Coordinates of C-alpha atoms in Angstrom, one line a residue:
M250 CA 78.4 -117.3 158.2
T251 CA 74.6 -118.8 156.6
E252 CA 72.4 -120.0 159.8
G253 CA 72.7 -124.1 160.0
V254 CA 75.4 -124.4 157.5
E255 CA 78.2 -125.9 158.3
I256 CA 81.6 -125.9 155.8
K257 CA 83.7 -128.6 156.3
G258 CA 86.2 -128.4 153.4
P259 CA 88.8 -126.0 152.9
L260 CA 88.1 -122.6 151.5
L261 CA 89.9 -122.7 148.4
D262 CA 91.0 -120.1 146.0
R263 CA 87.3 -118.3 144.3
F264 CA 85.7 -120.7 146.7
D265 CA 83.8 -117.3 148.2
E266 CA 82.2 -116.3 144.8
I267 CA 80.0 -119.6 145.2
L268 CA 80.2 -120.1 148.3
T269 CA 78.4 -116.8 149.0
P270 CA 76.0 -116.3 152.7
E271 CA 72.5 -116.1 149.8
A272 CA 73.6 -119.3 147.7
L273 CA 74.1 -121.2 150.7
G274 CA 71.0 -120.1 152.0
F275 CA 69.2 -121.0 148.7
V276 CA 70.4 -124.7 149.0
A277 CA 69.4 -124.6 152.0
T278 CA 66.4 -124.1 151.9
L279 CA 66.0 -126.2 149.4
Q280 CA 67.7 -129.1 152.1
R281 CA 65.6 -128.7 155.0
E282 CA 62.1 -128.5 152.8
F283 CA 63.6 -131.3 150.3
D284 CA 65.7 -134.2 152.8
L285 CA 63.5 -135.9 154.1
R286 CA 61.7 -137.1 151.1
R287 CA 64.5 -138.0 149.2
R288 CA 65.7 -139.8 152.4
E289 CA 61.8 -141.7 152.3
L290 CA 62.1 -142.4 148.6
L291 CA 65.7 -144.2 149.4
A292 CA 63.6 -146.7 151.7
A293 CA 61.3 -147.1 149.0
R294 CA 64.1 -148.3 146.9
Q295 CA 65.2 -150.6 149.2
A296 CA 61.8 -152.0 150.4
R297 CA 61.1 -152.8 146.7
Q298 CA 64.8 -154.3 145.9
E299 CA 63.6 -157.1 149.3
E300 CA 60.3 -157.5 146.9
L301 CA 62.2 -158.0 144.4
S302 CA 65.0 -160.1 146.1
A303 CA 61.9 -162.2 147.4
G304 CA 60.7 -163.5 144.2
G305 CA 58.9 -160.5 143.1
M306 CA 59.4 -158.8 139.5
L307 CA 59.2 -156.0 137.3
D308 CA 56.6 -154.9 135.6
F309 CA 54.4 -151.9 134.5
L310 CA 52.6 -150.2 136.7
P311 CA 48.7 -151.0 137.1
G312 CA 48.0 -147.6 139.6
T313 CA 49.4 -145.5 136.3
A314 CA 47.3 -146.8 133.7
H315 CA 45.1 -143.4 133.4
V316 CA 49.1 -142.1 132.8
R317 CA 49.9 -144.3 130.1
E318 CA 45.9 -144.7 128.6
S319 CA 45.5 -140.4 128.7
E320 CA 45.8 -137.6 126.2
W321 CA 49.0 -135.5 127.2
R322 CA 52.1 -133.7 126.4
V323 CA 55.2 -132.4 127.7
A324 CA 56.3 -128.7 127.0
P325 CA 57.3 -128.1 124.1
P326 CA 61.6 -127.8 123.6
A327 CA 63.3 -125.0 125.1
P328 CA 65.9 -122.3 123.6
G329 CA 69.1 -124.6 122.6
L330 CA 67.1 -127.4 122.9
E331 CA 65.6 -128.0 119.7
D332 CA 68.5 -129.6 118.1
R333 CA 70.9 -132.3 119.9
R334 CA 71.9 -134.5 117.1
V335 CA 75.1 -134.6 119.0
E336 CA 75.4 -134.0 122.8
I337 CA 78.9 -134.3 123.8
T338 CA 79.8 -135.6 127.8
G339 CA 82.1 -134.5 130.3
P340 CA 83.1 -133.5 133.6
V341 CA 83.5 -130.1 134.1
D342 CA 86.5 -129.1 134.8
R343 CA 88.5 -126.0 133.2
K344 CA 89.9 -127.9 130.2
M345 CA 87.1 -129.8 129.3
T346 CA 84.6 -126.9 129.5
I347 CA 85.8 -125.2 126.9
N348 CA 86.9 -127.8 124.5
A349 CA 83.4 -129.4 124.6
L350 CA 81.6 -125.7 124.4
N351 CA 83.7 -125.6 121.2
S352 CA 83.5 -128.7 120.0
G353 CA 80.3 -128.3 117.3
A354 CA 77.8 -130.5 119.5
K355 CA 74.4 -129.0 120.1
V356 CA 74.6 -129.8 123.9
W357 CA 77.2 -130.5 126.2
L358 CA 76.7 -132.6 129.2
A359 CA 78.4 -131.1 132.6
D360 CA 78.7 -133.9 134.3
F361 CA 79.2 -133.9 138.2
E362 CA 77.9 -137.2 138.5
D363 CA 79.8 -140.2 137.1
A364 CA 82.8 -138.5 134.8
N365 CA 83.3 -136.5 137.8
S366 CA 85.0 -137.8 141.1
P367 CA 83.5 -135.2 144.0
T368 CA 86.2 -134.3 145.8
W369 CA 85.8 -131.5 147.5
E370 CA 87.6 -129.2 144.9
N371 CA 85.7 -130.5 141.7
T372 CA 82.7 -129.8 142.9
V373 CA 83.2 -126.2 143.4
N374 CA 85.6 -125.8 140.7
G375 CA 83.2 -127.2 138.8
Q376 CA 80.2 -124.4 139.6
L377 CA 82.9 -121.4 139.1
N378 CA 84.4 -123.3 135.4
L379 CA 80.9 -123.0 134.4
R380 CA 80.1 -118.8 135.5
D381 CA 82.9 -118.5 133.9
A382 CA 82.6 -119.9 130.8
L383 CA 79.0 -118.0 131.0
D384 CA 80.4 -114.8 131.9
R385 CA 83.6 -115.9 129.2
T386 CA 86.2 -115.2 131.5
I387 CA 87.3 -118.9 131.3
D388 CA 90.2 -118.6 128.8
F389 CA 93.7 -119.5 129.9
E390 CA 97.1 -121.1 129.2
S391 CA 98.9 -124.4 130.0
G392 CA 101.8 -125.7 128.3
G393 CA 102.1 -123.2 125.5
K394 CA 98.6 -123.7 124.4
T395 CA 95.5 -121.3 124.7
Y396 CA 92.3 -122.5 125.4
A397 CA 89.6 -120.1 124.2
L398 CA 85.8 -119.7 124.0
R399 CA 84.4 -118.8 120.3
P400 CA 82.3 -117.2 119.9
D401 CA 78.7 -117.5 122.0
E402 CA 77.1 -118.5 118.8
E403 CA 78.8 -121.7 117.8
L404 CA 78.7 -123.4 121.8
A405 CA 77.6 -126.2 122.5
T406 CA 74.1 -125.6 125.0
I407 CA 75.3 -126.4 129.1
V408 CA 72.7 -129.1 130.8
V409 CA 74.4 -129.9 133.8
R410 CA 73.7 -133.4 135.7
P411 CA 74.0 -133.5 139.3
R412 CA 74.5 -136.0 141.3
G413 CA 71.8 -139.1 141.9
W414 CA 69.5 -139.1 144.5
H415 CA 71.6 -141.4 147.1
L416 CA 74.8 -139.4 146.7
P417 CA 75.8 -136.8 149.9
E418 CA 77.9 -134.5 150.5
K419 CA 80.2 -134.9 153.6
H420 CA 81.7 -130.9 153.3
I421 CA 78.4 -129.1 153.4
L422 CA 76.1 -129.4 156.0
V423 CA 72.9 -128.2 157.1
D424 CA 71.3 -127.9 160.9
G425 CA 74.2 -130.8 161.4
A426 CA 73.1 -133.2 158.6
R427 CA 74.7 -133.9 155.3
M428 CA 73.6 -132.2 152.6
S429 CA 72.2 -133.9 149.3
G430 CA 74.9 -133.9 146.4
S431 CA 71.4 -133.5 144.2
L432 CA 70.4 -130.9 145.9
L433 CA 74.1 -128.6 146.3
D434 CA 75.1 -130.0 142.5
F435 CA 71.6 -128.5 141.3
G436 CA 71.0 -125.4 143.5
L437 CA 75.1 -123.7 143.2
Y438 CA 74.0 -124.4 139.4
F439 CA 70.8 -123.0 139.5
F440 CA 71.6 -119.8 141.3
H441 CA 74.5 -118.5 140.3
C442 CA 73.7 -119.4 136.3
A443 CA 69.9 -119.8 135.7
Q444 CA 69.6 -115.5 135.4
R445 CA 72.7 -115.9 133.3
Q446 CA 71.5 -118.7 131.0
I447 CA 68.7 -116.9 130.7
G448 CA 69.8 -113.9 129.4
K449 CA 71.8 -115.6 126.2
G450 CA 68.9 -116.2 125.4
R451 CA 68.6 -119.8 126.5
G452 CA 67.8 -121.0 130.2
P453 CA 69.0 -123.6 133.2
Y454 CA 69.3 -127.4 131.4
F455 CA 69.4 -130.3 133.4
Y456 CA 70.4 -134.7 133.2
L457 CA 68.3 -136.1 136.0
P458 CA 70.5 -139.5 136.8
K459 CA 70.0 -142.7 138.7
M460 CA 66.5 -142.2 138.9
E461 CA 64.0 -145.5 140.0
S462 CA 60.6 -144.4 140.3
H463 CA 57.8 -141.5 139.3
L464 CA 57.8 -140.3 142.1
E465 CA 61.3 -139.5 142.3
A466 CA 61.0 -138.0 139.2
R467 CA 57.8 -136.2 140.9
L468 CA 60.3 -134.5 143.9
W469 CA 62.4 -133.9 141.0
N470 CA 59.6 -131.4 139.8
D471 CA 58.9 -130.1 142.8
V472 CA 61.9 -129.1 143.8
F473 CA 62.1 -127.0 140.4
V474 CA 58.9 -125.1 141.0
R475 CA 60.3 -124.3 144.3
A476 CA 63.8 -122.6 143.1
Q477 CA 62.3 -121.0 140.4
E478 CA 60.0 -119.6 143.2
L479 CA 62.7 -118.5 145.6
L480 CA 64.8 -116.2 142.9
G481 CA 61.6 -115.0 141.1
I482 CA 62.1 -117.2 137.5
P483 CA 58.9 -118.2 135.3
R484 CA 57.3 -121.3 136.1
G485 CA 58.5 -124.0 133.7
T486 CA 61.9 -122.0 132.5
I487 CA 64.0 -125.3 133.6
R488 CA 64.1 -128.4 131.1
A489 CA 65.6 -131.5 132.2
T490 CA 65.9 -135.2 130.6
V491 CA 66.2 -137.8 132.4
L492 CA 68.2 -140.5 132.3
I493 CA 66.8 -144.3 132.0
E494 CA 69.6 -146.0 133.2
T495 CA 67.9 -148.6 135.8
Y496 CA 65.8 -151.6 135.6
P497 CA 62.8 -150.2 137.0
A498 CA 62.5 -147.2 135.4
A499 CA 62.4 -148.7 132.1
F500 CA 58.7 -149.4 133.4
E501 CA 57.9 -145.9 134.1
M502 CA 59.0 -143.8 131.4
E503 CA 56.0 -142.4 130.7
E504 CA 55.1 -141.9 134.2
I505 CA 58.4 -140.0 134.7
L506 CA 58.0 -137.7 132.0
Y507 CA 54.3 -136.9 133.4
E508 CA 55.6 -136.1 136.5
L509 CA 58.1 -133.2 134.9
R510 CA 55.9 -132.9 132.1
E511 CA 56.3 -128.9 132.7
H512 CA 59.9 -129.2 132.5
S513 CA 60.8 -132.3 130.6
A514 CA 63.2 -132.4 127.9
G515 CA 63.4 -136.3 126.8
L516 CA 64.6 -138.9 127.9
N517 CA 67.7 -141.1 127.1
A518 CA 68.7 -144.4 127.0
G519 CA 71.9 -145.1 129.2
R520 CA 74.0 -148.4 129.0
W521 CA 76.3 -149.4 131.1
D522 CA 74.5 -147.9 134.3
Y523 CA 71.5 -149.7 133.0
L524 CA 73.6 -153.4 132.9
F525 CA 74.6 -152.7 136.0
S526 CA 70.8 -152.4 137.2
V527 CA 69.7 -155.5 136.0
I528 CA 72.2 -157.2 137.8
K529 CA 72.3 -155.4 141.1
K530 CA 67.7 -155.8 141.1
F531 CA 68.0 -159.8 140.4
R532 CA 70.8 -160.3 141.9
T533 CA 69.5 -163.0 144.3
R534 CA 67.5 -164.6 141.5
G535 CA 70.3 -166.9 139.7
R536 CA 70.8 -167.6 135.9
E537 CA 67.7 -165.8 134.9
F538 CA 69.2 -162.6 134.8
L539 CA 72.8 -163.6 134.1
L540 CA 74.7 -161.5 131.8
P541 CA 77.4 -161.9 129.4
E542 CA 80.9 -160.5 129.7
R543 CA 80.2 -156.6 129.6
N544 CA 82.0 -156.5 126.1
A545 CA 79.4 -159.2 124.5
V546 CA 76.1 -157.4 125.6
T547 CA 75.0 -154.8 122.6
M548 CA 71.9 -152.8 122.3
T549 CA 70.8 -155.2 119.5
A550 CA 70.3 -158.0 122.4
P551 CA 66.4 -158.7 122.8
F552 CA 66.2 -157.1 126.1
M553 CA 68.1 -154.3 125.7
R554 CA 66.3 -153.3 121.9
A555 CA 62.6 -153.6 123.2
Y556 CA 63.8 -150.5 126.4
T557 CA 65.8 -148.2 123.8
E558 CA 62.4 -148.9 121.4
L559 CA 60.0 -148.5 123.7
L560 CA 61.8 -144.9 125.2
V561 CA 61.6 -144.0 121.2
R562 CA 58.1 -144.7 121.1
T563 CA 57.0 -143.1 125.1
C564 CA 59.1 -140.4 123.9
H565 CA 57.6 -138.9 120.5
K566 CA 53.8 -140.0 121.6
R567 CA 54.4 -137.4 124.4
G568 CA 56.0 -134.6 122.5
A569 CA 59.6 -135.4 123.5
H570 CA 63.4 -136.1 122.9
A571 CA 64.7 -139.3 122.4
I572 CA 68.7 -139.5 123.0
G573 CA 70.5 -142.8 122.3
G574 CA 74.1 -143.6 124.0
M575 CA 77.3 -142.8 124.5
A576 CA 80.3 -143.7 121.8
A577 CA 83.6 -143.8 124.4
F578 CA 86.1 -144.7 122.1
I579 CA 89.8 -141.6 122.3
P580 CA 90.8 -142.5 118.6
S581 CA 94.2 -143.0 118.7
R582 CA 96.7 -141.0 117.1
R583 CA 99.5 -143.6 116.7
D584 CA 97.4 -146.5 115.1
P585 CA 95.1 -146.5 112.7
E586 CA 93.7 -149.5 112.4
V587 CA 92.2 -149.4 116.1
N588 CA 90.8 -146.2 114.7
K589 CA 89.8 -147.5 111.4
V590 CA 87.7 -150.6 113.4
A591 CA 86.4 -148.7 116.4
L592 CA 85.3 -146.0 114.1
E593 CA 83.4 -147.8 112.3
K594 CA 81.2 -149.9 114.8
V595 CA 80.5 -145.8 116.3
R596 CA 79.1 -145.2 113.2
A597 CA 76.8 -148.5 112.9
D598 CA 75.8 -147.8 116.4
K599 CA 74.9 -144.5 115.9
T600 CA 73.3 -144.8 112.3
R601 CA 71.0 -147.8 114.3
E602 CA 70.2 -145.5 116.6
S603 CA 69.4 -142.7 114.3
G604 CA 67.2 -145.3 112.0
D605 CA 65.4 -146.3 115.0
G606 CA 63.9 -142.1 115.6
F607 CA 66.2 -141.1 118.1
D608 CA 66.3 -137.3 118.0
G609 CA 70.4 -137.6 118.7
S610 CA 73.4 -139.5 120.3
W611 CA 76.1 -138.7 123.1
V612 CA 80.0 -139.2 122.5
A613 CA 82.7 -139.1 124.7
H614 CA 84.9 -137.1 123.1
P615 CA 85.4 -134.5 120.4
D616 CA 87.0 -136.1 117.8
L617 CA 84.1 -138.1 117.6
V618 CA 81.8 -135.4 117.0
P619 CA 81.4 -135.0 113.2
I620 CA 81.0 -138.5 112.3
C621 CA 77.7 -138.6 114.9
R622 CA 76.5 -135.5 113.6
E623 CA 77.2 -136.6 109.8
V624 CA 74.8 -140.5 111.0
F625 CA 71.7 -138.0 111.7
D626 CA 72.2 -134.8 108.9
G627 CA 71.8 -137.7 107.0
V628 CA 68.5 -138.8 108.7
L629 CA 67.2 -135.5 110.1
G630 CA 68.4 -133.3 106.7
D631 CA 67.5 -129.7 107.8
R632 CA 64.7 -130.9 110.7
P633 CA 65.7 -130.3 114.2
N634 CA 64.9 -133.6 115.5
Q635 CA 62.4 -136.0 114.5
L636 CA 59.9 -135.9 117.3
D637 CA 57.1 -136.7 114.1
R638 CA 58.0 -140.1 114.2
R639 CA 55.7 -141.8 116.0
R640 CA 57.2 -145.5 116.0
E641 CA 53.5 -146.7 116.6
D642 CA 54.6 -149.8 115.4
V643 CA 56.8 -150.4 118.5
H644 CA 55.4 -152.8 120.7
V645 CA 57.1 -154.2 123.8
T646 CA 55.6 -156.2 126.7
A647 CA 57.3 -156.2 130.3
E648 CA 58.1 -159.6 129.6
D649 CA 60.5 -158.1 125.9
L650 CA 61.8 -156.0 128.6
L651 CA 62.7 -159.2 131.5
S652 CA 64.1 -160.9 128.4
V653 CA 67.9 -161.3 129.5
S654 CA 67.9 -164.2 129.6
K655 CA 68.1 -164.1 125.6
T656 CA 71.0 -162.3 125.8
P657 CA 73.9 -163.5 123.8
G658 CA 77.5 -164.9 124.6
E659 CA 79.9 -166.3 126.8
I660 CA 81.7 -165.4 130.1
T661 CA 85.3 -166.2 129.9
E662 CA 88.7 -165.4 131.7
T663 CA 89.3 -163.1 129.1
G664 CA 86.1 -161.2 130.8
L665 CA 86.7 -161.2 133.9
R666 CA 90.3 -160.1 133.5
G667 CA 89.2 -157.7 131.2
N668 CA 86.6 -156.3 134.4
V669 CA 88.8 -157.1 136.9
D670 CA 91.4 -154.6 134.5
V671 CA 88.7 -151.7 134.5
G672 CA 87.7 -151.9 137.7
L673 CA 91.5 -151.2 139.3
R674 CA 92.5 -148.3 136.8
Y675 CA 89.2 -146.7 137.3
L676 CA 88.8 -146.6 141.3
A677 CA 92.7 -144.9 141.4
A678 CA 91.9 -142.9 139.3
W679 CA 88.3 -142.2 140.9
M680 CA 90.6 -141.9 144.3
G681 CA 92.8 -139.5 142.5
G682 CA 90.6 -137.1 141.8
N683 CA 89.5 -138.2 137.9
G684 CA 86.1 -139.0 137.3
A685 CA 86.6 -139.4 133.7
A686 CA 89.3 -141.9 132.7
A687 CA 91.2 -143.1 129.7
I688 CA 91.4 -146.6 129.5
H689 CA 92.1 -148.5 126.4
N690 CA 90.8 -146.1 124.4
L691 CA 88.2 -145.5 126.1
M692 CA 86.8 -142.6 128.2
E693 CA 85.3 -144.4 131.1
D694 CA 83.3 -143.3 134.1
A695 CA 81.8 -144.6 137.4
A696 CA 78.8 -146.9 135.6
T697 CA 82.1 -149.4 133.7
A698 CA 83.6 -150.1 137.1
E699 CA 79.8 -150.3 138.5
I700 CA 79.2 -153.3 135.6
S701 CA 82.7 -154.4 136.1
R702 CA 82.7 -155.2 139.7
S703 CA 79.1 -156.5 139.9
Q704 CA 80.1 -158.5 136.8
V705 CA 82.1 -160.3 139.1
W706 CA 79.9 -160.7 142.0
Q707 CA 77.3 -162.0 139.9
W708 CA 79.7 -164.7 138.5
I709 CA 81.0 -165.3 141.7
H710 CA 77.7 -166.3 143.5
N711 CA 76.4 -168.5 140.1
D712 CA 79.7 -170.9 140.5
I713 CA 80.1 -169.8 136.3
T714 CA 82.0 -172.3 134.3
L715 CA 84.3 -169.9 132.1
A716 CA 84.0 -171.0 128.9
D717 CA 87.2 -170.8 128.2
T718 CA 89.4 -171.5 130.1
G719 CA 86.9 -174.3 132.0
A720 CA 87.7 -172.4 135.9
V721 CA 84.6 -172.2 138.1
V722 CA 85.1 -168.5 139.2
T723 CA 85.3 -167.9 143.1
R724 CA 86.3 -165.9 144.9
E725 CA 89.6 -167.0 145.1
L726 CA 90.3 -167.7 141.3
A727 CA 89.1 -163.3 141.3
E728 CA 91.2 -162.4 144.2
R729 CA 94.1 -164.3 142.1
I730 CA 93.2 -162.7 138.9
I731 CA 93.0 -159.4 140.7
E732 CA 96.6 -159.7 141.9
E733 CA 98.0 -160.6 138.2
E734 CA 96.6 -158.0 137.5
L735 CA 97.6 -155.3 139.3
A736 CA 101.5 -156.8 139.5
G737 CA 100.7 -155.8 135.8
I738 CA 99.6 -152.5 136.2
A739 CA 102.2 -151.8 138.7
A740 CA 104.6 -152.7 136.4
E741 CA 103.6 -149.5 133.9
P742 CA 105.1 -146.1 133.9
G743 CA 103.1 -143.7 135.7
Y744 CA 102.0 -146.0 138.5
D745 CA 100.7 -144.9 142.1
E746 CA 101.0 -147.6 144.8
K747 CA 98.7 -145.6 146.9
L748 CA 96.3 -144.9 144.7
Y749 CA 96.4 -148.7 143.5
A750 CA 96.1 -150.2 147.5
Q751 CA 93.0 -148.2 148.1
A752 CA 92.2 -149.1 144.0
T753 CA 92.7 -152.9 145.2
A754 CA 90.8 -153.0 148.5
L755 CA 87.5 -150.9 147.3
F756 CA 86.8 -153.3 144.4
K757 CA 87.6 -156.3 146.3
E758 CA 85.3 -154.6 149.0
V759 CA 82.7 -154.5 146.3
A760 CA 82.8 -156.7 143.7
L761 CA 84.1 -160.2 146.5
D762 CA 81.8 -159.9 149.3
D763 CA 79.3 -161.1 149.9
D764 CA 76.6 -158.1 150.9
F765 CA 76.2 -156.0 147.9
A766 CA 77.4 -152.9 147.7
E767 CA 74.4 -150.1 146.4
F768 CA 77.2 -148.2 144.3
L769 CA 80.8 -148.6 145.0
T770 CA 80.4 -144.8 145.0
L771 CA 79.2 -144.5 148.4
P772 CA 82.1 -146.6 150.2
A773 CA 84.6 -145.2 147.4
Y774 CA 83.8 -141.0 148.7
E775 CA 84.1 -142.2 152.5
R776 CA 87.8 -143.1 151.3
M777 CA 88.2 -139.4 150.1
P778 CA 89.3 -136.6 152.2

């Protein structure tokens, strides 16, 4: 046993291959050296929230104007990250690992975060699956079907997304305290797979979620520098793409790139978490930041348009990739009409992104890889990216980013029921160990549940009148709809009464309580074994 490290979870089959004394010593060093700063930055988030709740406003930081005004560029694209025209996302289970790597996408976002339910088994098995994939020992048979990796040159580049700074790992204690989920996910992968990736001509690459300031990016950069030093890997080998999926981060894009510049691989536009963050940050500010129902909020809304155009301009100004948002549709084998309508929307979405200058975009299902690739091929041709499109025509102000009130759309009982239905279904899946849930032909992750529950909370606290029924959204109305939607779900095959009881209690807590939970995954995680 590594000194000061206590494992609280069971040591299942092959877990000892990941949780070696050396690996645990490595992550414990990161925890001891960086966790205090992590907790200080989380406290800074809370202080900023209190300022906003008291009437403050987001703006570009005057103290970092010199960063925005000076000349600098991020590191050049690393091997395997020059061409990112199609990226597929998904959890790190064994089947998804093979299917994603084989999908024809240029990059696979291997997800320990929103598409992963962080059970102890999922957390450690995910690390085993990534290592086995690199060792080409992951092939298996199931249900009479063989899952096997294609040749290395045909596989997607692995980019790992660790958990956000706010999430703990309760199954590993360091000096009596829970480990940071971020440092554990990063550290175990880096320890076991960095040299393996370098040996294949690529490197240890990461997606960094949920950051709210450039100081949080600075912490990640310091972690990278130290981790490379500890393992004797050249500084700058790591590359990281940051998800701009919180409202404050949209005002610090250049600063975030700057802090990570020797390790930066670009920025990504994450839709649902961004909308969730809008509600969360300005939840006390009345109707000025009130959003219509989630399916009515498109990427063409003025404040979303400002956010994505600023992201492309910022990235290309600094030599970084700009990666577009998610196409979450799951093609149906039984309903060609549903497929036709949805694929037209996917094509329109990717056409808009490629035309705006994005260098690539996300899909959630292998069947969407060809349509995304086709659209970006039409713009890129043989070029690996369009970093040369500087978008100097874009001029976005703080007011543009804050123009939530200009978003068209209604709030209806149909939308309220949709939020409740998706929230319950997703939380039941998450509590059952599945973080990427197929719901109504969409691949949903934790960000979907966040926007769903936060909208219900926002509508209750603003006494919203529903456009289709004239009813006012109250706690009592929401509770009635929760029971009605649950009754409908209970009549479906495969209904799990225990999981849905947990999901219902959790949804009521995070959607109906007066106190707004910072992240629903925090109370949800405490309910996990």
